[in-house]
PDB file of N, CA and C in Angstrom:
ATOM      1  N   UNK A 214     -19.168 -23.328  14.558  1.00 54.00           N
ATOM      2  CA  UNK A 214     -19.014 -23.224  13.202  1.00 54.00           C
ATOM      3  C   UNK A 214     -19.101 -23.072  12.507  1.00 54.00           C
ATOM      4  N   UNK A 215     -20.301 -22.393  12.842  1.00 67.00           N
ATOM      5  CA  UNK A 215     -20.608 -20.899  10.875  1.00 67.00           C
ATOM      6  C   UNK A 215     -19.908 -19.483  11.674  1.00 67.00           C
ATOM      7  N   UNK A 216     -19.590 -19.059  12.921  1.00 73.00           N
ATOM      8  CA  UNK A 216     -19.153 -18.412  13.166  1.00 73.00           C
ATOM      9  C   UNK A 216     -17.618 -17.865  13.245  1.00 73.00           C
ATOM     10  N   UNK A 217     -17.327 -19.441  13.039  1.00 70.00           N
ATOM     11  CA  UNK A 217     -16.096 -19.754  13.530  1.00 70.00           C
ATOM     12  C   UNK A 217     -15.573 -19.286  12.405  1.00 70.00           C
ATOM     13  N   UNK A 218     -16.076 -19.807  10.988  1.00 71.00           N
ATOM     14  CA  UNK A 218     -15.908 -19.661   9.599  1.00 71.00           C
ATOM     15  C   UNK A 218     -16.078 -18.262   9.352  1.00 71.00           C
ATOM     16  N   UNK A 219     -17.517 -17.590   9.800  1.00 72.00           N
ATOM     17  CA  UNK A 219     -17.765 -15.583   9.412  1.00 72.00           C
ATOM     18  C   UNK A 219     -15.902 -14.955   9.703  1.00 72.00           C
ATOM     19  N   UNK A 220     -15.757 -15.537  10.966  1.00 73.00           N
ATOM     20  CA  UNK A 220     -14.468 -14.214  11.830  1.00 73.00           C
ATOM     21  C   UNK A 220     -13.902 -14.637  11.046  1.00 73.00           C
ATOM     22  N   UNK A 221     -12.832 -15.476  10.883  1.00 70.00           N
ATOM     23  CA  UNK A 221     -11.765 -16.513  10.152  1.00 70.00           C
ATOM     24  C   UNK A 221     -12.403 -15.228   8.731  1.00 70.00           C
ATOM     25  N   UNK A 222     -13.174 -16.041   8.217  1.00 69.00           N
ATOM     26  CA  UNK A 222     -12.963 -15.654   6.933  1.00 69.00           C
ATOM     27  C   UNK A 222     -13.565 -13.192   6.912  1.00 69.00           C
ATOM     28  N   UNK A 223     -13.607 -12.992   7.783  1.00 74.00           N
ATOM     29  CA  UNK A 223     -13.597 -11.239   8.579  1.00 74.00           C
ATOM     30  C   UNK A 223     -12.336 -11.166   8.327  1.00 74.00           C
ATOM     31  N   UNK A 224     -11.157 -11.786   8.744  1.00 81.00           N
ATOM     32  CA  UNK A 224     -10.325 -11.836   9.320  1.00 81.00           C
ATOM     33  C   UNK A 224      -9.209 -11.474   8.498  1.00 81.00           C
ATOM     34  N   UNK A 225      -9.633 -12.305   7.442  1.00 84.00           N
ATOM     35  CA  UNK A 225      -8.555 -13.278   5.842  1.00 84.00           C
ATOM     36  C   UNK A 225      -9.201 -11.774   4.713  1.00 84.00           C
ATOM     37  N   UNK A 226      -9.988 -11.243   5.474  1.00 87.00           N
ATOM     38  CA  UNK A 226     -10.483  -9.933   4.889  1.00 87.00           C
ATOM     39  C   UNK A 226      -9.295  -8.745   5.095  1.00 87.00           C
ATOM     40  N   UNK A 227      -9.816  -8.797   6.615  1.00 86.00           N
ATOM     41  CA  UNK A 227      -8.339  -7.718   6.977  1.00 86.00           C
ATOM     42  C   UNK A 227      -7.290  -7.808   6.897  1.00 86.00           C
ATOM     43  N   UNK A 228      -7.106  -8.442   6.531  1.00 90.00           N
ATOM     44  CA  UNK A 228      -5.384  -9.035   6.227  1.00 90.00           C
ATOM     45  C   UNK A 228      -5.327  -7.840   5.175  1.00 90.00           C
ATOM     46  N   UNK A 229      -6.194  -9.037   3.835  1.00 90.00           N
ATOM     47  CA  UNK A 229      -5.983  -8.635   2.635  1.00 90.00           C
ATOM     48  C   UNK A 229      -5.947  -7.153   2.541  1.00 90.00           C
ATOM     49  N   UNK A 230      -6.813  -6.424   3.134  1.00 89.00           N
ATOM     50  CA  UNK A 230      -6.916  -4.929   2.912  1.00 89.00           C
ATOM     51  C   UNK A 230      -5.865  -4.685   3.659  1.00 89.00           C
ATOM     52  N   UNK A 231      -5.940  -4.487   4.845  1.00 91.00           N
ATOM     53  CA  UNK A 231      -3.951  -4.218   5.450  1.00 91.00           C
ATOM     54  C   UNK A 231      -3.172  -4.541   4.000  1.00 91.00           C
ATOM     55  N   UNK A 232      -3.164  -5.495   4.016  1.00 92.00           N
ATOM     56  CA  UNK A 232      -2.704  -5.777   2.730  1.00 92.00           C
ATOM     57  C   UNK A 232      -1.971  -4.441   1.392  1.00 92.00           C
ATOM     58  N   UNK A 233      -3.638  -4.507   1.317  1.00 92.00           N
ATOM     59  CA  UNK A 233      -3.194  -3.606   0.013  1.00 92.00           C
ATOM     60  C   UNK A 233      -3.174  -2.226   0.113  1.00 92.00           C
ATOM     61  N   UNK A 234      -3.562  -1.667   0.978  1.00 93.00           N
ATOM     62  CA  UNK A 234      -3.220  -0.766   1.960  1.00 93.00           C
ATOM     63  C   UNK A 234      -1.755  -0.098   1.972  1.00 93.00           C
ATOM     64  N   UNK A 235      -1.156  -1.163   2.824  1.00 93.00           N
ATOM     65  CA  UNK A 235       0.635  -0.869   3.248  1.00 93.00           C
ATOM     66  C   UNK A 235       1.034  -0.846   1.061  1.00 93.00           C
ATOM     67  N   UNK A 236       0.833  -1.380   0.820  1.00 93.00           N
ATOM     68  CA  UNK A 236       1.082  -1.573  -1.003  1.00 93.00           C
ATOM     69  C   UNK A 236       1.116  -0.478  -1.547  1.00 93.00           C
ATOM     70  N   UNK A 237      -0.112   0.195  -1.119  1.00 94.00           N
ATOM     71  CA  UNK A 237      -0.553   1.515  -2.067  1.00 94.00           C
ATOM     72  C   UNK A 237       0.114   2.887  -1.479  1.00 94.00           C
ATOM     73  N   UNK A 238       0.343   2.785  -0.277  1.00 94.00           N
ATOM     74  CA  UNK A 238       1.723   3.077   1.251  1.00 94.00           C
ATOM     75  C   UNK A 238       2.073   3.610   0.142  1.00 94.00           C
ATOM     76  N   UNK A 239       3.311   1.760  -0.088  1.00 90.00           N
ATOM     77  CA  UNK A 239       4.490   1.815  -0.509  1.00 90.00           C
ATOM     78  C   UNK A 239       4.795   2.135  -1.974  1.00 90.00           C
ATOM     79  N   UNK A 240       3.451   2.018  -2.664  1.00 94.00           N
ATOM     80  CA  UNK A 240       3.468   3.589  -3.923  1.00 94.00           C
ATOM     81  C   UNK A 240       3.693   4.292  -4.180  1.00 94.00           C
ATOM     82  N   UNK A 241       2.899   5.009  -3.697  1.00 94.00           N
ATOM     83  CA  UNK A 241       3.590   6.035  -3.301  1.00 94.00           C
ATOM     84  C   UNK A 241       4.256   7.109  -3.389  1.00 94.00           C
ATOM     85  N   UNK A 242       4.918   5.570  -1.711  1.00 94.00           N
ATOM     86  CA  UNK A 242       6.284   7.230  -1.421  1.00 94.00           C
ATOM     87  C   UNK A 242       7.472   6.849  -2.483  1.00 94.00           C
ATOM     88  N   UNK A 243       7.193   5.560  -3.757  1.00 94.00           N
ATOM     89  CA  UNK A 243       8.474   5.502  -4.052  1.00 94.00           C
ATOM     90  C   UNK A 243       7.458   6.474  -5.716  1.00 94.00           C
ATOM     91  N   UNK A 244       6.261   6.361  -5.860  1.00 95.00           N
ATOM     92  CA  UNK A 244       5.784   7.847  -6.771  1.00 95.00           C
ATOM     93  C   UNK A 244       6.852   9.007  -6.544  1.00 95.00           C
ATOM     94  N   UNK A 245       5.922   9.522  -5.262  1.00 95.00           N
ATOM     95  CA  UNK A 245       7.071  10.922  -4.336  1.00 95.00           C
ATOM     96  C   UNK A 245       8.780  10.761  -4.277  1.00 95.00           C
ATOM     97  N   UNK A 246       9.375   9.721  -4.582  1.00 94.00           N
ATOM     98  CA  UNK A 246      10.845   9.860  -4.455  1.00 94.00           C
ATOM     99  C   UNK A 246      11.159  10.340  -6.106  1.00 94.00           C
ATOM    100  N   UNK A 247      10.591   9.330  -6.980  1.00 94.00           N
ATOM    101  CA  UNK A 247      10.562   9.420  -8.485  1.00 94.00           C
ATOM    102  C   UNK A 247      10.410  11.423  -8.552  1.00 94.00           C
ATOM    103  N   UNK A 248       9.342  10.624  -8.173  1.00 92.00           N
ATOM    104  CA  UNK A 248       9.284  12.987  -8.659  1.00 92.00           C
ATOM    105  C   UNK A 248      10.649  13.478  -7.821  1.00 92.00           C
ATOM    106  N   UNK A 249      10.805  13.367  -7.086  1.00 93.00           N
ATOM    107  CA  UNK A 249      11.642  14.570  -5.887  1.00 93.00           C
ATOM    108  C   UNK A 249      12.629  14.507  -7.084  1.00 93.00           C
ATOM    109  N   UNK A 250      13.334  12.965  -7.680  1.00 93.00           N
ATOM    110  CA  UNK A 250      14.928  12.891  -7.474  1.00 93.00           C
ATOM    111  C   UNK A 250      14.221  13.231 -10.056  1.00 93.00           C
ATOM    112  N   UNK A 251      13.236  13.220  -9.865  1.00 92.00           N
ATOM    113  CA  UNK A 251      13.308  13.938 -11.268  1.00 92.00           C
ATOM    114  C   UNK A 251      12.969  16.497 -11.154  1.00 92.00           C
ATOM    115  N   UNK A 252      12.480  16.424 -10.234  1.00 92.00           N
ATOM    116  CA  UNK A 252      13.071  17.747 -10.145  1.00 92.00           C
ATOM    117  C   UNK A 252      13.702  18.574  -9.922  1.00 92.00           C
ATOM    118  N   UNK A 253      14.676  17.214  -9.032  1.00 90.00           N
ATOM    119  CA  UNK A 253      15.767  17.777  -8.794  1.00 90.00           C
ATOM    120  C   UNK A 253      16.707  17.932  -9.733  1.00 90.00           C
ATOM    121  N   UNK A 254      16.813  16.588 -10.819  1.00 90.00           N
ATOM    122  CA  UNK A 254      17.919  17.029 -12.532  1.00 90.00           C
ATOM    123  C   UNK A 254      17.435  17.826 -13.613  1.00 90.00           C
ATOM    124  N   UNK A 255      15.656  18.525 -13.467  1.00 87.00           N
ATOM    125  CA  UNK A 255      15.666  19.862 -13.761  1.00 87.00           C
ATOM    126  C   UNK A 255      16.384  20.613 -13.559  1.00 87.00           C
ATOM    127  N   UNK A 256      16.480  20.704 -12.086  1.00 84.00           N
ATOM    128  CA  UNK A 256      17.135  21.888 -11.263  1.00 84.00           C
ATOM    129  C   UNK A 256      18.490  22.271 -11.884  1.00 84.00           C
ATOM    130  N   UNK A 257      18.706  21.308 -11.405  1.00 81.00           N
ATOM    131  CA  UNK A 257      20.146  20.724 -11.591  1.00 81.00           C
ATOM    132  C   UNK A 257      21.437  21.008 -13.450  1.00 81.00           C
ATOM    133  N   UNK A 258      20.248  20.965 -14.205  1.00 72.00           N
ATOM    134  CA  UNK A 258      20.774  20.639 -15.939  1.00 72.00           C
ATOM    135  C   UNK A 258      20.095  22.705 -16.492  1.00 72.00           C
TER     136      UNK A 258
END
């Protein structure tokens, strides 16, 4: 039973890490897009 709870804790840790990584990637994409839009606006002016 103890092994099961340890494995379960590890799984939830991995899920959390995966979520954080996905969130980080999404934020990175949004930031890249914003920077590109700003650069395009500056070039057009």
